[in-house]
Amino acid sequence: MLSVPTSPVLPESERSEQALLPLKISAPPPRTGVLLRSDLQALLSEVRLNPVTLVTAPAGYGKTTLLSQWVQDLTRTGAPVCWLTLDSNERNPDLFLAYIIGAIQQVFPHIGGAAWRILHSAAHLERDWPLIAGALCSDLQRHLATAAFLFLDDIHMVNDSAVITQILGYFLRTAPPTLHIVIASRHIPTFAPLARLRAEGRLVEVSQRELLLSQDEIQHILATQDVTLDAEELDLLFRRTAGWVLSVQLAARVLASQPSEQRDAFVRALTGSQRQILQYLATEVMTDLPPNLLDFLCLAAFPRYFNAEILNSVLERDDVPYLLQRAQALGLPILPQDEHGDRLHFHPLWRELLLQQQPIDQQSRCALHHRFGKAFEHIGDLEAALEHYEQADDTNTLIAVLREHAWTLLRSPKRDVVRRWLERLPVAIREADPNLIHVWGMSQTSSNPDHARLAIIRAVELYRADGQFEQALRALSDLAVFHVLQLRLPEFTNVCMQSIQVAHLVRDDWSCGAARVCVAAILFSKGRNLATLRVARQAETFPLSPTWSWLLSIIVATINCRLGRPREAITTLDAALNLPLVDLDDRLLQNLMRLRALALYELGQVTEALVVAKESHDQLRNYYHNDSAGISAGQFAWLLLLDGRIDEGMIYLTQTRTALHKLGDATMLVQFQAIEVYGTFRRGQIRDACVAAESVLRRLREAEGLAPDLGTWLLLVIILGEGGEHERALASAQEIALLMEQQGYQLWLACTYLYSAYLASLCAKADLHTRLLRLGWELVATHDIHYLPTLPPIAILHVAAEALRKGLVPDAVGAVLREQIPSQALELLRGMLSEKSAFVRAHAARLLGDIGNATAYTALRPLLKDRQAVVRFAAEDAMERLVYRPSYTLHIRTLGAFTVRRGEQEIRDRDWRSSKARQLFQMLITERGRTIPRDRILDALWPNLEVEAAANNLRVTLNRLGKAVEPERPEGAPTFYIVSQADTYSFNLDSDYHFDVLDFDQAVIEGQRAEYNGHHQVAVAAYRRAAEIYRGPYLPDSLYEDWAVVERERLAMQFNDIAIRLGELLFEEGTIHEAIGLAWRVIENDQLYEEAYRLLVRAHTYLGERSTALRLYTRCVEVLRSELGIEPMPETTALYETLRNL
C-alpha cells in the first residue's frame, strides 16, 4: 500500500494512499553497467526547454533505460521529477487519474487534494473527468512556480482508450509552463495537441532511429562481456541486429559463452524480424542455461513482479536467492522496479517467451497461480492476488478475498475495479451474500444510485436474517447517508427507525451512539431543535463510526445555522471536515461546505460565504444530474438575494422550485417561496410582495413536516414592515419572537427583537420599543454578534442610535455598525457628536475611532476642546486610530518618462516642491515590496551632508512628498501611500495605485503563457501591449542614479526579448513592416542585440530587398567586432550564406 510522504500543507487523508502500487510512481533506478550515450544524454537540454518530449520505439530499444538516466541527471541538479509507469489497468480513467495524482503527490504532497476528493465522488468519469483534471491543473498552476518534470512511461498501454487520450491531451494543453512532460511509447501516439506542438517546434522527439546503437556502441557492449570481433564480424552483427539494444545485449551474452572460432557462424545466423531475432537469441540463451535455472525462471515469470520473499513462499525452495543472483550475474533481462532493487520484473518480451516455455499442465498451473495469489494477498497487493485467483479458476477464494478486503479497495481509486470483480461473480452467489451485495451497492452510489439503494436495502435484509446486526447497522448508516445526499428525507427517517431497532439488538457502545444519532435525527425531523441538540451531545459521548458522525454533524450544524449560532456550527463543521470519510467522498465535503457558507454569512463574512456557496453548489450539481442539488441552489439564491444580487438569485430560485416540485416536498417548497417573495420585494414590486408575504406566512404557520425555519419568517415580516404594514408586521414579529424564544434562537431572535423595536417606534409604542431594544442589544452583546442579516440599514441605524442614547452596550452597537454599514455609520456617529449628553458624544467619538475612517478627523478635531474630559480623551484616542484612504487611484508612469497622476490630475513639478521629494518617491516605487533603511536614503539623496542635517532634510522631503501625493489628507493623519516604520520607509503595496511597470511585466507573462499553450494570436496581442507600454528606459530623468540601474537593465532586457519574439511571430504571420519596426526599436535600445539584426535580415530578404539585408549583416559584423571583438553567431553567419547564395 502506498503511503505518500507527510506534508505540512495537505492533510494525510487528502493524499492518494490506498491501493496505488508505489513502484508504478517511482522512477526505476539507473542500471549499472549500462552504456551512457552522449548523444541521447545531450537531448536533455532540449527536454528542459520544451513542454513535451516523446520517446517512441518498440520494446527492447532502451526507452525506459534512457528515461531513468535522464531522471538521474535531473535529480542531480535538484530538479523535481514525477514518474508513472502505466499498464493496461490504467485504461480506466479512475485509475489513470489516481495514479497521475499519486505520481505528482510523491514529489509535491501539497498538490492534488481537491482533485483526489472529486475523483472519489464523480459519478461518471467518462463524462466528469474534466472536474478532476481541471482541479489538478489549477493546483499545478497555483503551486508549481519552478521547473518540474513528469515522466509517463509505457503510454501505449492506454493509448487505445479514447477517454485517456482526451485526458492526456487536456494535460498537455493546460499544464503550467513549468511542468515538462516526457512520454515514452512503443507506438507513435496521435492524440491532440501533439501534432500542433510538432508543427510549432515545441515537441522534442526521440524515435527508434535515434535509439539504435552505432557500431562503436555495439563494440563497447561486447567489450563489457570480454567479446572481441574483427571489423567484418562487427559490421555483420550491426547489420543483423540493426542496432537494436536488446538483441545486441542478448547476442553479447551468447557470444561470451562461445569459443572464438564459432562466433562468426553465430553472427551470420542472425536473420529475420526483430521478434524472430529475440526468439532466436533467447532460445540460444535458454539452451545455454542450466535446467534448474531455466525451470526456476519459467516459474518466476508467472507474476508481473517478484522478489526472493514472494518466490520463496510460493516455490518453497531454499535456493531462490542464489538462483536470482545467478540469473542477474548472467546478464539476463531482469530489471529492478525500485531504487533498492527489492522487487524485480522481467523484460516484457522475455517474460512472454518464458511463459511459452513453461512445461506444466493446467492443474499445476492453477495451483501455482493460487499460491501466488496467497503470496500477494499476504503483502497487501490485493489486485494482483485477485488476478492470480482468477487465473487459478478459484472462485471461492476470490469471493473470500473480496469479502475480507473489498472495503479497503472501495475507498480507493479502484472502486470500479471492485464493482467489476463483483459483477464477474455468478448472480446467485452475489445476491445471496449480504457482504458482497453491500459492497456492490456502495460501489454504485455515484454511478447508479437506484441500483445502489436497492442493493444496500437487500444487504440490510440479509444481514438481519443472518443475525449479523452490527453489519446491518453499518449498512443502515450507509443507507442513511445515501438518503440524505439524495434528499429522500422520509426514507431517511424510516432508516433511522430501523437503525434504532437494530441497535437495541446489538447493545454495545457503538450501537448506543448510533441509536442516539438516529433519535436526534427523528427529533430534528419533528422540529424539536433543543431536544435534538441535547441528544446529540449525548451521542458525542459514545464512539461513533465516521458515517454516523458525519450525519450527526450535518444535523447539529443545520440546527445551529437555523438558530443563528454560526460559531457553534463552524466548530461542528470543522470537526467533521477532519473525518477520513469526508476526504474520500467529495459529496460529503460539499454538503458540509454548503452549511459552512450559511454560517459564514451569519458571521458577516459575506464575500467568502458567497464563494463557498457557489463552489459547493457547482460541485453538487456536477455530482447530481437530477434534482438533488435543489437545496444547495436555494441556499445560494438566498445569499445572493440578501447580498442584493437579485437577478442571479431569482435564476437559482427557479432551479430550486423545479427541483422541489419534482421531489414533491410541499413543506420545503413553501419555505423557499418565502425567499421568492423577498426577491420580488427587492425588485421593487412592494405591493405584490406584501400580499404574497401574508399568504406565504399563513401557509408556513399551517405547514406540517420539518420544523419551520423562522429566519425565513422574519424575511416576510420585514417585507410587511418596509411595505408600510407596520402594525401587522409588529404583531407577526412578536409572534415569531415568542416561537424563537421557545426554540432557542440567538442571532435571528436578536434580529427579530431589534426590528420589532424599530416597528414599535414607528407605531409610537415607546415602552415596547425600549423593552425590545434592550432585549435585542443584550442578545447581541451576550453572543458577540457583529452582523444582523436581513435587517434594512435604516432599521439598524435607528436601533443603534437609540441604543447609544440610552447607553445600551455601546461596544456591541459599534461592532455591528463597523462590520455591517461602516459608511452609513460614519454619518450617524458624526451627527451624534453634537448630542447634549457627554457620554453619548464620547461613545460616538470612540466608535468613530473604531471604524477607522480618516474622514472623521474634521468632525473629531473640535472635540479636543470639549468642556468634558471624557469627550476630549475619547476624541484624542479616536484620532490616533483613524486611517486615511484617498478617494483616488495613483497612476504612475516610469517607462520613457516619469509622471504621477492623482486620479485624472497630474502632479506637476511645482507640486513636488523639490526634486528630492520626486527622487524619494522614485526610490520607493523602485524598491516596491521592500523597506528602505533611513541611512540608505540619506546616503543616496544627501551624500555630502552631516547625518543630522540630512535627517532634517528627509523630514522636510517626506512632508513635501506626502502633500504632493495626498494633498487632501487630514492634518495629523498618517500617510497612506508611504509607510514609515522604525526608521524604514516603503511604498504601500496595499494602496490603490496603477503602475506601468507592473502592467508591462503582466503583459509579458501573458504573452509567454499564451505562446507556450499554442495561443499565438493571444500571445501577439499581449506582446504588442507590452511593447506599447514600454515607451523608453525606466526613469529616464534618473539615468545616473545607482538605485535605478538594476531595474532599468531588467526592463530593457525584458523588452528586447519580447520585442524580438513578437517580431518573429509577426514575421511568420506576414506582418513584415511591423516586425522591422520592432527590430529597429531593439537596436536603438541595444545596438549589440544580434537577434534584432537577424530579424531585420530575414524581413528585408522576404521583401526582396537583398542589398538592404546584406548591408544590415555587414553592420552587425562591424558593431560586434568593434564593440565586443567577437564574430557573429553561427546562425547569423548561416543566414548570411543563404542570403549570399540567392
Coordinates of N, CA and C in Angstrom, one line a residue, residues 36-43:
L36 N 26.3 4.6 -21.4 CA 25.8 6.0 -21.4 C 26.1 6.6 -22.8
R37 N 25.1 7.0 -23.5 CA 25.2 7.5 -24.8 C 25.1 9.0 -24.8
S38 N 26.2 9.7 -25.1 CA 26.3 11.1 -25.0 C 25.3 11.8 -25.9
D39 N 25.0 11.3 -27.1 CA 24.1 12.0 -28.0 C 22.7 12.0 -27.4
L40 N 22.3 10.9 -26.7 CA 21.0 10.9 -26.2 C 20.9 11.7 -24.9
Q41 N 22.0 11.7 -24.1 CA 22.0 12.5 -22.9 C 22.0 14.0 -23.2
A42 N 22.6 14.3 -24.3 CA 22.6 15.8 -24.7 C 21.2 16.3 -25.0
L43 N 20.3 15.4 -25.4 CA 19.0 15.8 -25.7 C 18.3 16.3 -24.4

